[in-house]
Coordinates of C-alpha atoms and ligand atoms in Angstrom, one line a residue:
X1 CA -36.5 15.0 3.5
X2 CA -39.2 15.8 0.7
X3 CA -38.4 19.0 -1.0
X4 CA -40.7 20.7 -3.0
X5 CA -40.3 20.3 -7.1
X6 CA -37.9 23.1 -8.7
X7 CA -35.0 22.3 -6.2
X8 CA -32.1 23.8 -6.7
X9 CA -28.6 22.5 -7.0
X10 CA -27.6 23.3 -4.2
X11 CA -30.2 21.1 -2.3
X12 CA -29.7 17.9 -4.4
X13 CA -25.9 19.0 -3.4
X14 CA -27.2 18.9 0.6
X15 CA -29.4 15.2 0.1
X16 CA -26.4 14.0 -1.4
X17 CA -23.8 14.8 1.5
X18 CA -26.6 14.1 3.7
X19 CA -26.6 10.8 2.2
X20 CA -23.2 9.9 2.4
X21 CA -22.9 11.4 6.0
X22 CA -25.7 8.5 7.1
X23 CA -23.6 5.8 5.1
X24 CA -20.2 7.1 7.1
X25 CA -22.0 6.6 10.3
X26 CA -23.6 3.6 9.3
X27 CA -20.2 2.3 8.1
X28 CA -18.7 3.0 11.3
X29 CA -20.8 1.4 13.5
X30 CA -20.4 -1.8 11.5
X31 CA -16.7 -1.9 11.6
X32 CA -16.2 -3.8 14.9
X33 CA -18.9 -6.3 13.9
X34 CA -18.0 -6.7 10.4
X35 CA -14.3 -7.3 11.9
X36 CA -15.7 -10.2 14.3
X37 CA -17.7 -11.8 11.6
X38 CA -14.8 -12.1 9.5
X39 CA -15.9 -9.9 6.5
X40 CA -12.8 -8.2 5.5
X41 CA -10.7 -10.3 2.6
X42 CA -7.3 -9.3 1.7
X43 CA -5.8 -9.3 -2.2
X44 CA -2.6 -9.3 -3.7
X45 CA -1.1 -7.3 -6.2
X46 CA 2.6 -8.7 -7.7
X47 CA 5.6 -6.5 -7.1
X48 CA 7.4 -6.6 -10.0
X49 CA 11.1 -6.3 -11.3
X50 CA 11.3 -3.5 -14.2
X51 CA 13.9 -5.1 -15.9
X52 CA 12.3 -8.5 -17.0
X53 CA 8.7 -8.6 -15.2
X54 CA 9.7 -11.4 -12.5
X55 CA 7.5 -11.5 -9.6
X56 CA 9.4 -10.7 -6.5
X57 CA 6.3 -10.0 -3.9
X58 CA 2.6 -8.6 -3.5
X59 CA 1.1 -6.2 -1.7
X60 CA -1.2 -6.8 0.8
X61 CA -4.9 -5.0 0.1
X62 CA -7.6 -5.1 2.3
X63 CA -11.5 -5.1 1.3
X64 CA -15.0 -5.0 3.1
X65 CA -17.2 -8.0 1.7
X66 CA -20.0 -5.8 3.6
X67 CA -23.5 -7.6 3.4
X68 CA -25.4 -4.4 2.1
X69 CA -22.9 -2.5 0.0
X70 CA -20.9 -5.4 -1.5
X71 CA -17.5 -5.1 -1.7
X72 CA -16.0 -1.8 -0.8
X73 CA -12.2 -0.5 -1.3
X74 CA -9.8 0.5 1.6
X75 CA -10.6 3.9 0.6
X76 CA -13.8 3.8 1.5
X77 CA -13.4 2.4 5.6
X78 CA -9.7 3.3 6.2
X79 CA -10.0 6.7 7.0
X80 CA -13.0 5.8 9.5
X81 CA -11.2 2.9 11.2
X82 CA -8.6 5.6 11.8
X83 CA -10.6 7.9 13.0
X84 CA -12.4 5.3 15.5
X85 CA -9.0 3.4 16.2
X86 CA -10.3 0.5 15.0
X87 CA -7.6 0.3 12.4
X88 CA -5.2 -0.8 15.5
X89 CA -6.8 -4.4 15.3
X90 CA -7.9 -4.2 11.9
X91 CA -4.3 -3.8 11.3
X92 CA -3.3 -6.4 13.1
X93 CA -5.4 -8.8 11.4
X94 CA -4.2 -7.9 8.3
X95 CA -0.3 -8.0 9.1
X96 CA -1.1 -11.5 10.7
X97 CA -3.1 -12.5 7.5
X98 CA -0.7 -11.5 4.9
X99 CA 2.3 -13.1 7.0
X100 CA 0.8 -16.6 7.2
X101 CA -0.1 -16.3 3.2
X102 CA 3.7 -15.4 2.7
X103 CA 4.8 -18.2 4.3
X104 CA 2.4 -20.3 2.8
X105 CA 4.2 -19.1 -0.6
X106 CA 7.1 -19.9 0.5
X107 CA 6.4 -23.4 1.3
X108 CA 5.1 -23.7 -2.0
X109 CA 7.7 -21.7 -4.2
X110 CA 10.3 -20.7 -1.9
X111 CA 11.5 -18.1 -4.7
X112 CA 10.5 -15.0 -6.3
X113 CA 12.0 -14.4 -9.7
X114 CA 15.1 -12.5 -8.0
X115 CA 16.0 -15.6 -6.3
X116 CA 15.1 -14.3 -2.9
X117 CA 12.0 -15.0 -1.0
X118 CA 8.7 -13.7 -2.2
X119 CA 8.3 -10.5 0.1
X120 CA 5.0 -9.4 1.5
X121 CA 4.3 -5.5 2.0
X122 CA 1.4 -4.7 4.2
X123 CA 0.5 -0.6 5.0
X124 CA 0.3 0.9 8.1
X125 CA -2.0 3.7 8.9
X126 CA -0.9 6.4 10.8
X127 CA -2.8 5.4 14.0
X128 CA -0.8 1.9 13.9
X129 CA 2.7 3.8 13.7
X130 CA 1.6 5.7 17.2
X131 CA 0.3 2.6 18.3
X132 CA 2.7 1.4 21.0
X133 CA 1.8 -2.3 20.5
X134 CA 3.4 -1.9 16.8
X135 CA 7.0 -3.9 17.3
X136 CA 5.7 -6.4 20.2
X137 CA 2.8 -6.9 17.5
X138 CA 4.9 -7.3 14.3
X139 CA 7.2 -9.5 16.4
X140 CA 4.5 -11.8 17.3
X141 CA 2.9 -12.4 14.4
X142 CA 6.4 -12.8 12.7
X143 CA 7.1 -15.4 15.6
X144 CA 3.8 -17.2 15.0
X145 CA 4.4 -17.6 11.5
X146 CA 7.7 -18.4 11.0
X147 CA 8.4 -15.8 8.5
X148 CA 11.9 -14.3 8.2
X149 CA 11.3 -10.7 8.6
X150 CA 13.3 -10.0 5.3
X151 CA 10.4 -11.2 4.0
X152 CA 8.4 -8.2 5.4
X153 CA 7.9 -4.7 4.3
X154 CA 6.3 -2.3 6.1
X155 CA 4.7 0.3 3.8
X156 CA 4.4 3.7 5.8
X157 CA 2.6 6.9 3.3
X158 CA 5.3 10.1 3.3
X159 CA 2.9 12.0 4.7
X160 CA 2.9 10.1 7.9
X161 CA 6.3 10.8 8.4
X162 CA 6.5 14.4 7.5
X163 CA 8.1 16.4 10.6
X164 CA 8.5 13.2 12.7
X165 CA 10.5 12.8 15.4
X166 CA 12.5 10.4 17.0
X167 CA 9.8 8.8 19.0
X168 CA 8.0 8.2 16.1
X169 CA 10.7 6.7 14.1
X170 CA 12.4 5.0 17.0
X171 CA 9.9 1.9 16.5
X172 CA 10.1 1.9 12.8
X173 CA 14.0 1.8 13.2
X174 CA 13.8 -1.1 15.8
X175 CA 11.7 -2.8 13.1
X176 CA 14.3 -2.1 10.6
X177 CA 17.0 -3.2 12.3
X178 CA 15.5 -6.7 12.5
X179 CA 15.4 -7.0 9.0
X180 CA 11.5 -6.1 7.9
X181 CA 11.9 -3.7 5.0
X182 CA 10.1 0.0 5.4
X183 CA 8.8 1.5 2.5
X184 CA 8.1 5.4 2.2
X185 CA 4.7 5.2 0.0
X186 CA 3.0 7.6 -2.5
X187 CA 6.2 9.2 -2.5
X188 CA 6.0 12.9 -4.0
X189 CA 2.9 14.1 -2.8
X190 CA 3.7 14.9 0.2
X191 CA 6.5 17.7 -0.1
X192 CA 9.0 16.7 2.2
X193 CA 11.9 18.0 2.8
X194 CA 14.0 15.6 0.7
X195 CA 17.3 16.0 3.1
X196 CA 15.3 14.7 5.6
X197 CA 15.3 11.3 3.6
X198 CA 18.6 10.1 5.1
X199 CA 17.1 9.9 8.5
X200 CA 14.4 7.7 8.0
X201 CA 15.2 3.9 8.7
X202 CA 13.3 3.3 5.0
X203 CA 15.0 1.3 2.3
X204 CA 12.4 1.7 -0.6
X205 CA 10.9 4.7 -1.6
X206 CA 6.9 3.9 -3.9
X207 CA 6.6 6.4 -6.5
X208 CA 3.1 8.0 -6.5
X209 CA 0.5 7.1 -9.1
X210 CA 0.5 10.4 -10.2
X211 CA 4.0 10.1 -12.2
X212 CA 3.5 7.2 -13.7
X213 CA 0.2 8.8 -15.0
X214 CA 2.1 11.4 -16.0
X215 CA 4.6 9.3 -18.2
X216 CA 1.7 8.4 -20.1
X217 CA 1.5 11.5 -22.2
X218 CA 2.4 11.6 -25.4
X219 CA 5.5 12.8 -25.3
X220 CA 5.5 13.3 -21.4
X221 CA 6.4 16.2 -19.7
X222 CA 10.1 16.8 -20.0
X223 CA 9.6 18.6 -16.5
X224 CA 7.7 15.6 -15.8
X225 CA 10.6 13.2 -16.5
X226 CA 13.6 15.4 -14.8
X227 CA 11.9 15.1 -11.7
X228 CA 11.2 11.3 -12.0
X229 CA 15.0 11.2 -12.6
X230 CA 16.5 13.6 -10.2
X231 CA 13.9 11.4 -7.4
X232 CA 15.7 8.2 -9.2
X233 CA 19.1 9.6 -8.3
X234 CA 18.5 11.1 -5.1
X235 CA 17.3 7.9 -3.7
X236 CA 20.3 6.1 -4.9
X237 CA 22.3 7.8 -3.8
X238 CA 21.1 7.0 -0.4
X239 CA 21.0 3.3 -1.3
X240 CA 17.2 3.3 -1.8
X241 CA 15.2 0.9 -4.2
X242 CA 12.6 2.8 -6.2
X243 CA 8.9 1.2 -7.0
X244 CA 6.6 3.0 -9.2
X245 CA 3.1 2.3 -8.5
X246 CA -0.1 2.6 -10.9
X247 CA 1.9 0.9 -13.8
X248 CA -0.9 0.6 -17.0
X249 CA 0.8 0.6 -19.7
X250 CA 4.0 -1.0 -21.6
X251 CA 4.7 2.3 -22.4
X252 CA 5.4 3.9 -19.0
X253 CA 6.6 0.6 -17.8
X254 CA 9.8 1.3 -20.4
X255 CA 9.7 4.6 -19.5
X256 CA 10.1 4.3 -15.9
X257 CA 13.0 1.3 -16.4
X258 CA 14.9 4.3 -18.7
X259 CA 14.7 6.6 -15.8
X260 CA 16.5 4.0 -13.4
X261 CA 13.5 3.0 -11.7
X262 CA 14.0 -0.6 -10.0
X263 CA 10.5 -2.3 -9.5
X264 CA 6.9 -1.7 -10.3
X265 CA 3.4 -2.3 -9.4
X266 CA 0.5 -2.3 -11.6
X267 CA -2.7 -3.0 -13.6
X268 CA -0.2 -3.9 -16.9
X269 CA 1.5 -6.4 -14.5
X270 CA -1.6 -8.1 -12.6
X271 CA -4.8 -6.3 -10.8
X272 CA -4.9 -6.8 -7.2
X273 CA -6.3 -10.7 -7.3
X274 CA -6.7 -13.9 -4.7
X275 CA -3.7 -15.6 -3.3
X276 CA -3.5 -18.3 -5.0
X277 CA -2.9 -16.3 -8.1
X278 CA 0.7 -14.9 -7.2
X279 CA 1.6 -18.4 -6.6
X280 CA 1.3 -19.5 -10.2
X281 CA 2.4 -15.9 -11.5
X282 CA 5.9 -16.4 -9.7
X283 CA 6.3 -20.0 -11.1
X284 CA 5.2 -19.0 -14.7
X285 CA 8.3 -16.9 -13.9
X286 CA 10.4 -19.0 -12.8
X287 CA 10.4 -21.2 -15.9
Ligands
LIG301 P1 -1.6 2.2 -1.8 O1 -0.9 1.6 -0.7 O2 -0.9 3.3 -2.5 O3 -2.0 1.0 -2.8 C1 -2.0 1.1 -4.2 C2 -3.4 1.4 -4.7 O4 -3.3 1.6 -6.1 C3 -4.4 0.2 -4.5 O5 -5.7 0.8 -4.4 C4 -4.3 -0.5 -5.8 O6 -5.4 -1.3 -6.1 C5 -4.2 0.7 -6.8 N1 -3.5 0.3 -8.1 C6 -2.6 -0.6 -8.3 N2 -2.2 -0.6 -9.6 C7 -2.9 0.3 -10.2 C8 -3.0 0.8 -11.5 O7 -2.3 0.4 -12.4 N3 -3.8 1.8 -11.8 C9 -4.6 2.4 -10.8 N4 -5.4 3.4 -11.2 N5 -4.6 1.9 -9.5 C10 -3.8 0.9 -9.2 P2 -6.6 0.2 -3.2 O8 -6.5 -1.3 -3.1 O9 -8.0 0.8 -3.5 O10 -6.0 0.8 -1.9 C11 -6.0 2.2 -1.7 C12 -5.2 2.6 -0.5 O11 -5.8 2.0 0.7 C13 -3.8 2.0 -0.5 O12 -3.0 2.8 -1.3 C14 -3.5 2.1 1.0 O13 -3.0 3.4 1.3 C15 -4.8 1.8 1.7 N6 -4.8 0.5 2.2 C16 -5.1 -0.7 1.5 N7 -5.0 -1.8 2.3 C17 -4.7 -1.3 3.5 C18 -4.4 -1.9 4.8 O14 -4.5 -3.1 5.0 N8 -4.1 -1.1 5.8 C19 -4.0 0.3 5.7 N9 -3.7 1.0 6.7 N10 -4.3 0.9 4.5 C20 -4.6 0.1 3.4
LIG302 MG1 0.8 0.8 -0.2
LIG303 MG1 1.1 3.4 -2.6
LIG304 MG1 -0.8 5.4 -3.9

């Protein structure tokens, strides 16, 4: 819409939320299609060990190759294929996608650097954690693939988990019980009640971004570091592994091993990257 010359702020403001309004929508609608035609791609980021940098996983991340836009990140079509419930099969494809890769690693280098099987963590959306397909799904594609669920984690943000209840968790514990790991992610920005950890079937808590960035200041915030700590013990205590995500620097990686924290994800380690990538990373390890 043609505005006459002088516009405000406040209009260029409007054309620009009008803008991304009409790319939402026209995101939305392509999400089925873009599904069918195969034009989501998954990368992988290496999980690493603090102490010595061995690669002992990846996470799984999705991306849209879309044919207009290029490649867009998660953050960009998540939150509409929750909103449409597409994520459901989305989700799906991913988990099955990421399994068969994993065991495809493990054919080729059955070990990570901790002498255990490389592990695969893939993230579930809230709409997937209601989904009542979620075991019977996980199951199958587990089945399919011959993947040892130990192999598995689940990655589930805190903020999905806030206040639930036993129906909720119910599925996530049946999961557990079979072995896949569940990990509590972006851990700290959500303000739960920390007592209310011991309930949850989760064996590895991610530490949000936004500490590690914070351990990049020069000195960091002793405030800063206390509560890295006191989160470090806590979790312990309750015989969780801790995994700090956004790692950039050698600096807050050495940081982050002095406060006790076990494993770590970043851009210092590896960017997210193609498959085939890992595979070499983990044998460069190895020797
Ligand atoms: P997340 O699960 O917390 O994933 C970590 C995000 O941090 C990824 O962003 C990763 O690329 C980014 N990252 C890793 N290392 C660094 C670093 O050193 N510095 C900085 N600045 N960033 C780093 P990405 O790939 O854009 O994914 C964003 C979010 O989208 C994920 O956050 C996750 O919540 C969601 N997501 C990704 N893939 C899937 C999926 O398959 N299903 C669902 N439901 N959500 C997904
Ligand atoms: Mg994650
Ligand atoms: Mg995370
Ligand atoms: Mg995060």
């Amino acid at each position: 819409r043609a505005k006459a010359a002088g516009g405000n702020r406040f209009e260029f403001a409007d054309a620009e939320a009008d803008a991304r309004a009409i790319t939402r929508h026209g995101l939305t609608t392509a999400l089925p299609a873009a599904l069918e035609r195969g034009e989501f791609f998954i990368e992988y980021q290496p999980l690493v060990h603090l102490g010595d940098g061995s690669v002992y996983g990846a996470e799984a991340l999705v991306r849209w190759c879309h044919p207009q836009h290029g490649v867009l990140g998660p953050d960009r079509f998540i939150p509409l294929a929750e909103h449409t419930g597409l994520i459901v099969p989305l989700g799906r494809w991913v988990l099955q996608e990421a399994v068969s890769q994993a065991r495809f690693w493990h054919q080729q280098t059955p070990l990570g650097g901790d002498g255990r099987p490389l592990r695969i963590n893939v993230n579930l959306s809230p709409t997937q954690l209601h989904h009542p397909g979620l075991v019977a799904d996980t199951v199958a594609v587990l089945e399919r693939s011959g993947l040892e669920p130990a192999a598995l984690c689940l990655e589930v943000t805190e903020s999905a988990l806030i206040g639930a209840d036993e129906d909720l968790l119910k599925p996530l514990r049946q999961l557990a019980e079979m072995g896949v790991d569940i990990a509590l992610d972006d851990f700290g920005t959500g303000y739960s009640n920390l007592a209310n950890l011991r309930r949850l079937p989760v064996s590895v808590l991610k530490l949000d971004r936004s500490f590690t960035q914070g351990m990049q200041r020069h000195p960091a915030d002793p405030v800063d570091l206390k509560i890295v700590e006191g989160i470090v013990s806590l979790a312990h205590s309750l015989e969780l592994a801790v995994t700090v995500e956004g790692v950039e620097t050698g600096a807050q990686a050495e940081q982050l091993r002095d406060l006790g924290c076990d494993t770590a994800q970043g851009w210092y380690y590896a960017r997210p990257g193609p498959p085939d990538r890992l595979h070499t990373l983990s044998l460069a390890d190895a020797v």
